[in-house]
Short mmCIF file of C-alpha atoms and ligand atoms in Angstrom, two decimals:
data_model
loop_
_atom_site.label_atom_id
_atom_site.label_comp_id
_atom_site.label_asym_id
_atom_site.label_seq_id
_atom_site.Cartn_x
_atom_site.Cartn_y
_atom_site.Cartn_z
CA UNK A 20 -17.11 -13.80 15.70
CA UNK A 21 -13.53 -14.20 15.28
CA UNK A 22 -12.11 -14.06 18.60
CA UNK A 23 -8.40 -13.75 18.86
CA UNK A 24 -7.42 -16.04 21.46
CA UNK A 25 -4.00 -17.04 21.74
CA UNK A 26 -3.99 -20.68 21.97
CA UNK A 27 -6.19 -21.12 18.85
CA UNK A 28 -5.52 -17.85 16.68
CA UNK A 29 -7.51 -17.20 14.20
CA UNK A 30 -6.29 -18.23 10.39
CA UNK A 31 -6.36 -18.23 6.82
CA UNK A 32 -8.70 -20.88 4.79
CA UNK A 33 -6.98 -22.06 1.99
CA UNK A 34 -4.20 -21.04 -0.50
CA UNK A 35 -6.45 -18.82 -2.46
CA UNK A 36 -7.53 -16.76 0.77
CA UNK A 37 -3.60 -16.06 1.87
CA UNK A 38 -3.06 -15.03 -1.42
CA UNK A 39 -6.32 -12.83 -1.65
CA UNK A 40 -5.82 -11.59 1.84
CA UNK A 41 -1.64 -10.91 1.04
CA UNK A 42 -2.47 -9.22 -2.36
CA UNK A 43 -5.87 -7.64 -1.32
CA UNK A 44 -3.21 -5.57 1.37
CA UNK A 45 -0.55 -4.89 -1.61
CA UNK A 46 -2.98 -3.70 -4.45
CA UNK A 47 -4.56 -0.50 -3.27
CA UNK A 48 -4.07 3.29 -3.66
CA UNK A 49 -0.80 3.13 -3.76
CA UNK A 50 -1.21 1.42 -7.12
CA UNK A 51 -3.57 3.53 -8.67
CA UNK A 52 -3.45 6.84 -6.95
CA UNK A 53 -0.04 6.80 -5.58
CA UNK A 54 2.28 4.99 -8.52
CA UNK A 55 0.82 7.11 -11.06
CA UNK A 56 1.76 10.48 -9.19
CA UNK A 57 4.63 9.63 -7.84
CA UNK A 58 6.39 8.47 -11.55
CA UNK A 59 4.13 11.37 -12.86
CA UNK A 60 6.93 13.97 -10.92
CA UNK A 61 9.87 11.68 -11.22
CA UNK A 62 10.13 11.37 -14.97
CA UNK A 63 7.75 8.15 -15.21
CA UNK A 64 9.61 5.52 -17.60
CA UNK A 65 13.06 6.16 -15.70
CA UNK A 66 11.62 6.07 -12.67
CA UNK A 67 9.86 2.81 -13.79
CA UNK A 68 12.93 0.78 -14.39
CA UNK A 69 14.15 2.01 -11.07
CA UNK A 70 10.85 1.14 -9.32
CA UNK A 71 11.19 -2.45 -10.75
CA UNK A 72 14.56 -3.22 -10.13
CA UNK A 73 13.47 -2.38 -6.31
CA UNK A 74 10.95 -4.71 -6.48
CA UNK A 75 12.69 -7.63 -7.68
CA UNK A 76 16.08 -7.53 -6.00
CA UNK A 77 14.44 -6.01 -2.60
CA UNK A 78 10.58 -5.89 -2.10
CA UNK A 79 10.67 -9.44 -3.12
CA UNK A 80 13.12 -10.82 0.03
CA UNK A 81 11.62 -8.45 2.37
CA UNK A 82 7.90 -9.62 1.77
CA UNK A 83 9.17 -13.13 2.16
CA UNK A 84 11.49 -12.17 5.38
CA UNK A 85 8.33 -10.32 6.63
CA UNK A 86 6.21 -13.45 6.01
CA UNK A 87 8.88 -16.14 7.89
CA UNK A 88 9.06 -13.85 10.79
CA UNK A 89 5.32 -14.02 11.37
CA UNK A 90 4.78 -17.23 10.37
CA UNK A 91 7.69 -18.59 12.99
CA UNK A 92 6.30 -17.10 15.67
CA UNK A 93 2.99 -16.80 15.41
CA UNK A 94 2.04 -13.40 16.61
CA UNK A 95 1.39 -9.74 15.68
CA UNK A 96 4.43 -7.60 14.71
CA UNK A 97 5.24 -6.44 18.19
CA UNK A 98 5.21 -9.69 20.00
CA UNK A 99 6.91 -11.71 16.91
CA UNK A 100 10.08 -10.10 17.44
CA UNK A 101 9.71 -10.38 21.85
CA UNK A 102 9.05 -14.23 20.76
CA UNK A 103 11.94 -14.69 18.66
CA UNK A 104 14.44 -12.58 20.10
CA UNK A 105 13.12 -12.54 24.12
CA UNK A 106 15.23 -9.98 25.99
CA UNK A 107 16.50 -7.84 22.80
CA UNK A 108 15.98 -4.92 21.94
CA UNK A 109 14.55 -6.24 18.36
CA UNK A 110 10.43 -5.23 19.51
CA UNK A 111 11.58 -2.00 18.84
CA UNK A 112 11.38 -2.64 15.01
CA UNK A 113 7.91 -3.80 15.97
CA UNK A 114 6.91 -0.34 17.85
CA UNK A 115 8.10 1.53 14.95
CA UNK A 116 5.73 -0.74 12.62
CA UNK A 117 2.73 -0.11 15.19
CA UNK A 118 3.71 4.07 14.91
CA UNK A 119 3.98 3.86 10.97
CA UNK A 120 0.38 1.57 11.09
CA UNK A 121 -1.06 4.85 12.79
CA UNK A 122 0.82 7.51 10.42
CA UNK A 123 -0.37 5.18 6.93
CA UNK A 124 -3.94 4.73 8.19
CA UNK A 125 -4.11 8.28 8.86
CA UNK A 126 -3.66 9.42 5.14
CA UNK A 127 -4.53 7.02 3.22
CA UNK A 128 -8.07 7.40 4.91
CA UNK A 129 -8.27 10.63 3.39
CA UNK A 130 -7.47 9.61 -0.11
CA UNK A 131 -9.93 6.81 0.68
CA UNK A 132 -12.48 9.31 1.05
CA UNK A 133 -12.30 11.16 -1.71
CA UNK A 134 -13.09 7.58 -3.57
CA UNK A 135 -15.91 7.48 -2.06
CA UNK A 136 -16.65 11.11 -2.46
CA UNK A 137 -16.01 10.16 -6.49
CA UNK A 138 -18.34 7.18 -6.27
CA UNK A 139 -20.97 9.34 -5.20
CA UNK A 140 -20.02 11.82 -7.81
CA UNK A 141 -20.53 8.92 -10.45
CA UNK A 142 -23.47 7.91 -9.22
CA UNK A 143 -25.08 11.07 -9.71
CA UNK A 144 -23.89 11.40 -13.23
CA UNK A 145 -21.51 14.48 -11.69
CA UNK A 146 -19.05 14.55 -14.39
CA UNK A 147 -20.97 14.60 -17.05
CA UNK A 148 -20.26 17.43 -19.41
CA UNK A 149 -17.74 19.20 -17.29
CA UNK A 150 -14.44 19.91 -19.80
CA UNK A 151 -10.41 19.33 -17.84
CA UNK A 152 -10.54 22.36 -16.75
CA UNK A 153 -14.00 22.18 -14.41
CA UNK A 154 -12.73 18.67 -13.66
CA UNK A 155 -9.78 19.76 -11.86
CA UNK A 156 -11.23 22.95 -10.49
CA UNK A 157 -14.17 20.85 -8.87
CA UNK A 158 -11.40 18.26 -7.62
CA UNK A 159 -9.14 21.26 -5.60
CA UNK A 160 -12.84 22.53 -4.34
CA UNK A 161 -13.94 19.01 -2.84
CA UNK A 162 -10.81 18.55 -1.44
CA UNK A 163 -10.17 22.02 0.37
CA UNK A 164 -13.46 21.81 1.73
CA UNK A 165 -14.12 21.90 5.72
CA UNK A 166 -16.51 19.02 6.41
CA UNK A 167 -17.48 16.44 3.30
CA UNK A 168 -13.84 15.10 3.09
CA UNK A 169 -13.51 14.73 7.03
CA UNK A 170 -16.88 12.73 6.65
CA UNK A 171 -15.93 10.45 3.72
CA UNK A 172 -13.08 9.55 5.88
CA UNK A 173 -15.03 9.00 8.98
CA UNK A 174 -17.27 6.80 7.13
CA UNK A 175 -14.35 4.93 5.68
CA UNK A 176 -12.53 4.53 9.08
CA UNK A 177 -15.80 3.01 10.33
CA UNK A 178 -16.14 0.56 7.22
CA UNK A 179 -12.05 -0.61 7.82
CA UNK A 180 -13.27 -0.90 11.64
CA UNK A 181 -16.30 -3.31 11.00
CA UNK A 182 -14.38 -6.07 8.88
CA UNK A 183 -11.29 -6.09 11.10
CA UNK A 184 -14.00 -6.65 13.96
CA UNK A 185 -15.76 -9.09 12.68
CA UNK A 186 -12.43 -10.63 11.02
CA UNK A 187 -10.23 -11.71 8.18
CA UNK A 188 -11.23 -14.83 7.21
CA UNK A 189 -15.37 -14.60 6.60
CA UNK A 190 -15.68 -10.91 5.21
CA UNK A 191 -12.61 -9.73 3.58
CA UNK A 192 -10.70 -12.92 2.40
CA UNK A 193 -14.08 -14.38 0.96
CA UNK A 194 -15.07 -10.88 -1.26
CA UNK A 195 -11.08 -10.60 -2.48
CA UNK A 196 -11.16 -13.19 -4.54
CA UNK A 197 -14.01 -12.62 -6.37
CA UNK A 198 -13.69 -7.88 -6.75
CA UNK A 199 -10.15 -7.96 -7.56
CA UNK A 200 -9.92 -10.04 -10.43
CA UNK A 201 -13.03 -7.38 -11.59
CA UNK A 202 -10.43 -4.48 -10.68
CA UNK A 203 -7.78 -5.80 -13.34
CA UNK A 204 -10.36 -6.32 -15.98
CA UNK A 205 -11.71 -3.39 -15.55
CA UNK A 206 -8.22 -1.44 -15.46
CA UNK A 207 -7.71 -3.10 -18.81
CA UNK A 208 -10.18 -2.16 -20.50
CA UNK A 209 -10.44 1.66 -19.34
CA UNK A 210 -6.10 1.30 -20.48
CA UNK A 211 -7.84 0.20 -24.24
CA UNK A 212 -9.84 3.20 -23.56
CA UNK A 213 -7.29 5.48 -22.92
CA UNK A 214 -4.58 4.17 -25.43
CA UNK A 215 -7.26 5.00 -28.10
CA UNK A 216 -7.39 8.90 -27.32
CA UNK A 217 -6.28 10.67 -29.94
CA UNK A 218 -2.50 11.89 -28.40
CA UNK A 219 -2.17 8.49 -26.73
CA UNK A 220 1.14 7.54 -27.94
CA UNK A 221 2.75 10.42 -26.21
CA UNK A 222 1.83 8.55 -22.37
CA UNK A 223 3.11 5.39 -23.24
CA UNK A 224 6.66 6.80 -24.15
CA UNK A 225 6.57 8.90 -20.99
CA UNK A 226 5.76 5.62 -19.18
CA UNK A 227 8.18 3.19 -21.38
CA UNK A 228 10.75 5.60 -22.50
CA UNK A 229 13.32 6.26 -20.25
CA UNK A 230 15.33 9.74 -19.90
CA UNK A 231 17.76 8.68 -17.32
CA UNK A 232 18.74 12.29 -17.11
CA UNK A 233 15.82 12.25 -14.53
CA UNK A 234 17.38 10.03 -12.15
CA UNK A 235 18.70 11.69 -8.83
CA UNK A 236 18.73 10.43 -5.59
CA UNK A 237 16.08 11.51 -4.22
CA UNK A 238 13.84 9.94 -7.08
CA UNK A 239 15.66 6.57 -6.67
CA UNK A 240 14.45 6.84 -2.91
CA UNK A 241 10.82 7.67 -4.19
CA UNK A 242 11.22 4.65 -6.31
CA UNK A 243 12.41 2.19 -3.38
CA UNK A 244 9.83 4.35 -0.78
CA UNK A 245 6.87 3.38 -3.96
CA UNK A 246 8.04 -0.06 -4.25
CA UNK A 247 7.92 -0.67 -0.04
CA UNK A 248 4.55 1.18 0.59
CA UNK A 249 2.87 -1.13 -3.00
CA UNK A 250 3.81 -3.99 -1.43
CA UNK A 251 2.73 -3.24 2.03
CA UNK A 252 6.34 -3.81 3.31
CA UNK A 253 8.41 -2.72 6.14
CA UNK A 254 6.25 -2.35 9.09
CA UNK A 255 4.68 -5.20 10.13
CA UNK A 256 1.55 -5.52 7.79
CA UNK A 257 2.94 -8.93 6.47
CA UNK A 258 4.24 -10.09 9.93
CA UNK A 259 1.08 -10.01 10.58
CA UNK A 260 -0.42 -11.58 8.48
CA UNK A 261 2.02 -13.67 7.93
CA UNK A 262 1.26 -15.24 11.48
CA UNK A 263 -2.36 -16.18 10.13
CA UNK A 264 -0.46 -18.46 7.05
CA UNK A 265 -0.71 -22.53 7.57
CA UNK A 266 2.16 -23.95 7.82
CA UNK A 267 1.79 -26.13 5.08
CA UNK A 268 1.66 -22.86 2.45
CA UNK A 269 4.54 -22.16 0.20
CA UNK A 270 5.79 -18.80 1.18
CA UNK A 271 8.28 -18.23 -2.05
CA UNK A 272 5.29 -18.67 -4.16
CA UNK A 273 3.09 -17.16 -2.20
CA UNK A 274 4.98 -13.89 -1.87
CA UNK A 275 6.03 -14.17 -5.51
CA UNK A 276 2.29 -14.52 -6.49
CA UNK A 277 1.61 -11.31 -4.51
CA UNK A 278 4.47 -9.50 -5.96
CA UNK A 279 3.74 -10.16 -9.55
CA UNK A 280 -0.18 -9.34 -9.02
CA UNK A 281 1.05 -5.98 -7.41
CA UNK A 282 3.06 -4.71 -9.83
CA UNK A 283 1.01 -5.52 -13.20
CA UNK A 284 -1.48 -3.91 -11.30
CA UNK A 285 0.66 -0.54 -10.73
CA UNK A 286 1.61 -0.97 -14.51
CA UNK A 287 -2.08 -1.36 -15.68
CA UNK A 288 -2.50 1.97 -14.09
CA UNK A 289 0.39 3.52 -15.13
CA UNK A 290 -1.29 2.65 -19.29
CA UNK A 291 -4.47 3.88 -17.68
CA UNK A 292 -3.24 7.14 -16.44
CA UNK A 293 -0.46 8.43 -19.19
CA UNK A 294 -2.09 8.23 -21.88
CA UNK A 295 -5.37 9.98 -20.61
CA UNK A 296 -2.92 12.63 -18.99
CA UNK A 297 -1.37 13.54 -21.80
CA UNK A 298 -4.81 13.60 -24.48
CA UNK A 299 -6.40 16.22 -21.99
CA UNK A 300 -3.43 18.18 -21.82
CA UNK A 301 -2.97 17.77 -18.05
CA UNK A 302 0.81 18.36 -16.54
CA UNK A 303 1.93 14.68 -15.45
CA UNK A 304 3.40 15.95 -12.09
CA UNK A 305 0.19 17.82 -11.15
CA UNK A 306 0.30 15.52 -8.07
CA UNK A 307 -2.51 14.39 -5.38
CA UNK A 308 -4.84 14.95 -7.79
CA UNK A 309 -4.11 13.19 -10.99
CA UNK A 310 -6.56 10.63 -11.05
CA UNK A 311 -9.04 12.00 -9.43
CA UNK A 312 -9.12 14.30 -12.50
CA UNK A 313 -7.68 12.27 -14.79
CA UNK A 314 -10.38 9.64 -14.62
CA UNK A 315 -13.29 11.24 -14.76
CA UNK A 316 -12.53 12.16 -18.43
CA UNK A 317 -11.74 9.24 -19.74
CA UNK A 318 -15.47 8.01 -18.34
CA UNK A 319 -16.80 11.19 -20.07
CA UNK A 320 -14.95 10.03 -23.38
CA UNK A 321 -15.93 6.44 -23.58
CA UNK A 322 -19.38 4.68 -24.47
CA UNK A 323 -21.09 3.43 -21.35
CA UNK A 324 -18.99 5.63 -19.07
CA UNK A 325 -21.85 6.16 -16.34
CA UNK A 326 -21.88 2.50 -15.79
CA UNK A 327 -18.32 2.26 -15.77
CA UNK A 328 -17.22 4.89 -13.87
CA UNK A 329 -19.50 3.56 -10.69
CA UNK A 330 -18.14 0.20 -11.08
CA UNK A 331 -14.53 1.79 -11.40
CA UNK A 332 -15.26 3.76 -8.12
CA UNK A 333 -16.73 0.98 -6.09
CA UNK A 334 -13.84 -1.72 -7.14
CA UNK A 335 -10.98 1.28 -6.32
CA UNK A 336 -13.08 1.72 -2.71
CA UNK A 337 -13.01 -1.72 -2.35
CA UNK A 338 -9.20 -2.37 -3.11
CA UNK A 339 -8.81 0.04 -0.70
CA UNK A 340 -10.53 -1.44 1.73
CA UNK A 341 -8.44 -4.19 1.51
CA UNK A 342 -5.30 -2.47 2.07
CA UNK A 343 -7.01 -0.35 5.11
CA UNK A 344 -7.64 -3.36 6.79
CA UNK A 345 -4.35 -5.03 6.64
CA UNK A 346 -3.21 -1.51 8.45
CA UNK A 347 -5.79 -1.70 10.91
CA UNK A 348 -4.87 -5.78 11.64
CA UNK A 349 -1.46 -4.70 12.79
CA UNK A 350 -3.10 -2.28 15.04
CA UNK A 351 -5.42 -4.60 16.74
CA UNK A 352 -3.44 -7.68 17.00
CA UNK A 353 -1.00 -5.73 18.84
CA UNK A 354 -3.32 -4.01 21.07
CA UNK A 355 -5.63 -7.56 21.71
CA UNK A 356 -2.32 -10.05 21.64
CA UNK A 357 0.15 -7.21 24.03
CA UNK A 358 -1.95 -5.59 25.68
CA UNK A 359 -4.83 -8.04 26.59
CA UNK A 360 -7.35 -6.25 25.15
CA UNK A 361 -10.56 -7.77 23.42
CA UNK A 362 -10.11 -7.90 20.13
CA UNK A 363 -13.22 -5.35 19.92
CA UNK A 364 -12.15 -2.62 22.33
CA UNK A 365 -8.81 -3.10 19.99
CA UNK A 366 -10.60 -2.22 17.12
CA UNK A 367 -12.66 0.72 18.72
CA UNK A 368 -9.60 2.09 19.72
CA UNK A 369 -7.21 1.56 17.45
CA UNK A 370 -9.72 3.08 14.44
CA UNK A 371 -10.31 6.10 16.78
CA UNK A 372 -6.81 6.82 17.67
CA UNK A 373 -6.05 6.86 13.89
CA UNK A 374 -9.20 8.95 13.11
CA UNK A 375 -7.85 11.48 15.24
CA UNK A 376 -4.52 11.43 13.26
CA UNK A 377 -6.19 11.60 10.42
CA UNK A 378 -8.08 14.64 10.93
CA UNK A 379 -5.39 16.47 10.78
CA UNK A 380 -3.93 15.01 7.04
CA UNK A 381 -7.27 15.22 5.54
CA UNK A 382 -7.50 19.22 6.62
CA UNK A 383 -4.01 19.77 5.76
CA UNK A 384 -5.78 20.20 1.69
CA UNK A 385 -8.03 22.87 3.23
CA UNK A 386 -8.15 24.64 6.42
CA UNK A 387 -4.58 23.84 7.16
CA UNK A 388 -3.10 24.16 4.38
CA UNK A 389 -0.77 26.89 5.45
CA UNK A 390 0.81 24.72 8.20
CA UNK A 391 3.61 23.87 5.91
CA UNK A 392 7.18 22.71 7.26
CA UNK A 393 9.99 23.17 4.26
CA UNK A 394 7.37 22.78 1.66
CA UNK A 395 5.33 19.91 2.68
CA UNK A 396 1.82 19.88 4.82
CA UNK A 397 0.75 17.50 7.83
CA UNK A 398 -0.66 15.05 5.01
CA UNK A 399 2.81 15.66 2.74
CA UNK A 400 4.94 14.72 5.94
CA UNK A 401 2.87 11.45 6.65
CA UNK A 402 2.94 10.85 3.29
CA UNK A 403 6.87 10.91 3.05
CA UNK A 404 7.91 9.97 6.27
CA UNK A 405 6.25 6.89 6.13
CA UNK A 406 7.06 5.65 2.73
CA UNK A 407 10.39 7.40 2.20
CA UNK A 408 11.69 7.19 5.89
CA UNK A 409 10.11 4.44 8.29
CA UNK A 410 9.13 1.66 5.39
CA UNK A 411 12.84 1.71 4.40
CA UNK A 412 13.81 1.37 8.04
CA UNK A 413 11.83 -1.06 8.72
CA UNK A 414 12.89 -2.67 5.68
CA UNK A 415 16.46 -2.44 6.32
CA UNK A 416 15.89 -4.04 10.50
CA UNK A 417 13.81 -7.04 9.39
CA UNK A 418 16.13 -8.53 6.61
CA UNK A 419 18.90 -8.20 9.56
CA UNK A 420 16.60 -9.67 11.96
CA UNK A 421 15.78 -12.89 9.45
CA UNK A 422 19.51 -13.05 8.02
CA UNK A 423 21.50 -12.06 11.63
CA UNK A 424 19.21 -13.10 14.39
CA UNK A 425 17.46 -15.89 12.82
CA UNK A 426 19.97 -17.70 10.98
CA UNK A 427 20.34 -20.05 8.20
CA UNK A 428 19.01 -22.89 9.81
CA UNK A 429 15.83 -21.46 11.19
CA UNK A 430 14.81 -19.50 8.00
CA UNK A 431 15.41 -22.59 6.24
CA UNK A 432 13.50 -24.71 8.40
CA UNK A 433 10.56 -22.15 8.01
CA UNK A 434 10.63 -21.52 4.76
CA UNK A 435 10.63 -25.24 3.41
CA UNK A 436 7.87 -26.32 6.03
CA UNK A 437 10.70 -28.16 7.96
CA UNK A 438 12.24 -29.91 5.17
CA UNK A 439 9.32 -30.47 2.91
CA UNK A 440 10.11 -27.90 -0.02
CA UNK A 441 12.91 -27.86 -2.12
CA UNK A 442 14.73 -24.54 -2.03
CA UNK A 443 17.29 -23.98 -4.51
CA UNK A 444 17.61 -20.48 -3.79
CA UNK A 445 17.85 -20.36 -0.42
CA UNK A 446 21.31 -19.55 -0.50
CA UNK A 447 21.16 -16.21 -2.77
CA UNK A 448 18.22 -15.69 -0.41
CA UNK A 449 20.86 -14.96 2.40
CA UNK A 450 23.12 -13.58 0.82
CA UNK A 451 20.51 -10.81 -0.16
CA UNK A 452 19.15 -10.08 3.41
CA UNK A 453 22.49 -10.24 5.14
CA UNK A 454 23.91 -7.98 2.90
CA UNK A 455 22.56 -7.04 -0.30
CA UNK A 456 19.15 -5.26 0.84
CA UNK A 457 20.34 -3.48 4.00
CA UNK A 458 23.47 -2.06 2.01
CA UNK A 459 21.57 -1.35 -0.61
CA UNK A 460 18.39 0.45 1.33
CA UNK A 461 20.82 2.17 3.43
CA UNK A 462 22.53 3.52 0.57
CA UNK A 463 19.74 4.55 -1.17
CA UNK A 464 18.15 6.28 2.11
CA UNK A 465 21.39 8.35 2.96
CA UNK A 466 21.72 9.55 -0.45
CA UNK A 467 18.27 10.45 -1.22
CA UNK A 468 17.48 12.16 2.00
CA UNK A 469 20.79 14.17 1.03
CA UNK A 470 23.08 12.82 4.33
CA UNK A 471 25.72 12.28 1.94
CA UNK A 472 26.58 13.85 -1.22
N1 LIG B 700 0.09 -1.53 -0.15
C1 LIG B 700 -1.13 -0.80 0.00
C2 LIG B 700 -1.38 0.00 -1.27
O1 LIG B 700 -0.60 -0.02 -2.16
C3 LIG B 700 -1.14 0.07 1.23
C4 LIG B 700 -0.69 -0.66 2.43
C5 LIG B 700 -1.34 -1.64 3.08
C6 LIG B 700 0.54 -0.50 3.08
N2 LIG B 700 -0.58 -2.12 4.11
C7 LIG B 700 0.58 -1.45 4.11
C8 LIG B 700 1.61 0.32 2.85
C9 LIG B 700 1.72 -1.57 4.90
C10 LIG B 700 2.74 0.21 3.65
C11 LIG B 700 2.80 -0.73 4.67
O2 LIG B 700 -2.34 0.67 -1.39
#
């Protein structure tokens, strides 16, 4: 059992595992449920370019900031920043990363359920013969019902729970590398699938043709909120695991390897989705829902769709489950590492803290739906104010933490495993988290949330 003691902490393998591990957090729902929804009511190709150029000139620094923080100091996102910066008020950033941890967890374990809730659905042939129309309508009843949601999610709490207890390095770094390449063959081919519908062409210019017209602030925020909550950035996630990298890895490549896997990923969706969306006649910004209905008749239109559509299920659980984890880890290396804890009473309570949280975004389809506060529900708010509000701030605090606090000379010592690497870049590098990201993510926060017009 992988006890998390402080003088030996537990660690990654081998290159392939921090890689697996780092891109098994990035490539989840927010790939395939979230990226496809989100572009879906921004305008899709426009928001696209937008959602790229955030990746590059920001998600990129900040995933390797992220990663020299925790690999300098060696400890969850809390008690990196107490290590590095003893005496300042810097943990704070950490806190917030522990709050947002709770407020991710807590929706995305609803959407996690309803995977599973599909997967059973596929397994029992359920969506066979049912036209758009009964697609969708059986999609809004599943997810407005009382109880079989709130159990889904229960059940996937408690799966999240039992690899973070046992942890990383023997269950989910070792099953990584072998589902997800799976995942992206299997995206491609249900993409070939869906770019052969009759009507295809239509999806791929809403994906690839831009209308700037749709640009507005608050869709460039979306697009920088997307970009930060694909590639698991901004609160602590890759701090944390970050701290589990030897020091001997390459963190440029490694975070560029993650980066690139994330985002063909999001892209292989987006040719997935569009397409499909647009054959069935199904309105692009019809939200939540859109692959959930979306999916399930493309399997219904393709040879073998039974088979596939089980397999589709179990890899999209699975990439989940990867990401769930990672948002667990911060949890319970904060709670075993700060507060002395074992890391299984950590786990225990950490997944049933969240659970309780999470009750109350999975209801928020059904029951309490009403509870609405200027348009949005409990699971709309956690959905928003994590992406849209505490990823960016998070964001904005670490890159001033690595380019302020740490300094030059530390980031480059850490970053070139004292000396050993070449970095030609290291001095663009600064440049862009002493100045280029936080300007730019405070820019784009102040503007899309409307502080200044
Ligand atoms: N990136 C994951 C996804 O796209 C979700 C995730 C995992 C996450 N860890 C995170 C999001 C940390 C924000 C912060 O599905």
């Amino acid at each position: 059992m992988a006890q998390l003691d402080l003088s030996t902490r537990d660690s990654f393998g081998s290159k392939i595992g921090v890689v697996a591990a780092a891109a098994g957090s990035a490539v989840g729902l927010g790939n395939i449920w979230r990226f496809p929804y989100v572009a879906g009511e921004s305008g899709g190709a426009a928001f696209l370019m937008v959602y790229l150029g955030f990746i590059l000139a920001i998600g990129f620094p900040v995933m390797l900031a992220e990663l020299t923080i925790g690999r300098r100091a060696q400890r969850n996102a809390l008690g990196s920043f107490k290590k590095l910066a003893p005496g300042k008020p810097w943990y704070l950033v950490g806190l917030m990363g522990i709050g947002a941890a709770f407020l991710i967890l807590a929706f995305y374990s609803t959407i996690a359920g309803w995977t599973l809730e599909y997967l059973a659905q596929a397994i029992s042939n359920g969506f066979d013969g049912k036209s758009s129309e009964e697609l969708k309508n059986s999609f809004e009843q599943f997810q407005a019902a009382p109880f079989r949601p709130l159990i889904w999610q229960m059940i996937f709490m408690f799966l999240t729970a039992y690899i973070v207890y046992s942890g990383v390095k023997k269950g989910i770094e070792k099953y990584t590398k072998i589902l997800m390449p799976i995942l992206v063959l299997l995206i491609i081919v249900m993409s070939i699938r869906s770019l052969t519908l009759p009507g295809a062409e239509k999806g791929i210019s809403f994906l690839f043709k831009p209308d700037f017209s749709k640009i507005t602030w608050p869709v460039i925020l979306d697009a920088l909120g997307q970009a930060a909550f694909s590639l698991s950035i901004g609160m602590g996630t890759l701090i944390t695991y970050g701290s589990y990298i030897p020091k001997n890895n390459n963190l440029p490549i490694t975070a560029l390897q993650v980066t690139a896997a994330d985002t063909i990923i999001a892209i292989l969706a987006g040719i997935m989705i569009f397409p499909a969306v647009f054959a069935f006649n199904i309105d692009p910004a019809e939200g939540f829902g859109l692959v959930f209905i979306v999916l399930p008749n493309i399997f219904e239109q393709m040879p073998g769709g039974y088979f596939f559509a089980i397999l589709f299920f179990v890899l999209l659980s699975i990439a989940a489950l990867t990401s769930t984890v990672s948002v667990l880890e911060v949890v319970v290396a904060y709670f075993s590492e700060e507060l002395n804890m074992s890391r299984r009473k950590a786990t225990i309570l950490g997944a049933i803290g969240i659970s309780f949280v999470g009750v109350l975004a999975t209801l928020s389809f059904g029951p309490l739906s009403e509870l609405q506060l200027l348009d949005r529900t409990i699971f709309g708010w956690f959905n928003y104010l994590s992406a849209n509000v505490l990823l960016p701030i998070g964001a904005i605090f670490i890159v001033i933490f690595v380019g302020w606090h740490l300094g030059k000379k530390n980031v480059l010592d850490e970053i070139s495993n004292q000396g050993e690497l070449r970095l030609r870049l290291i001095n663009l590098f600064m440049v862009i988290v002493k100045f280029i990201a936080p300007l730019a993510i405070a820019a784009v926060f102040i503007y899309g949330l409307g502080i200044i017009k």
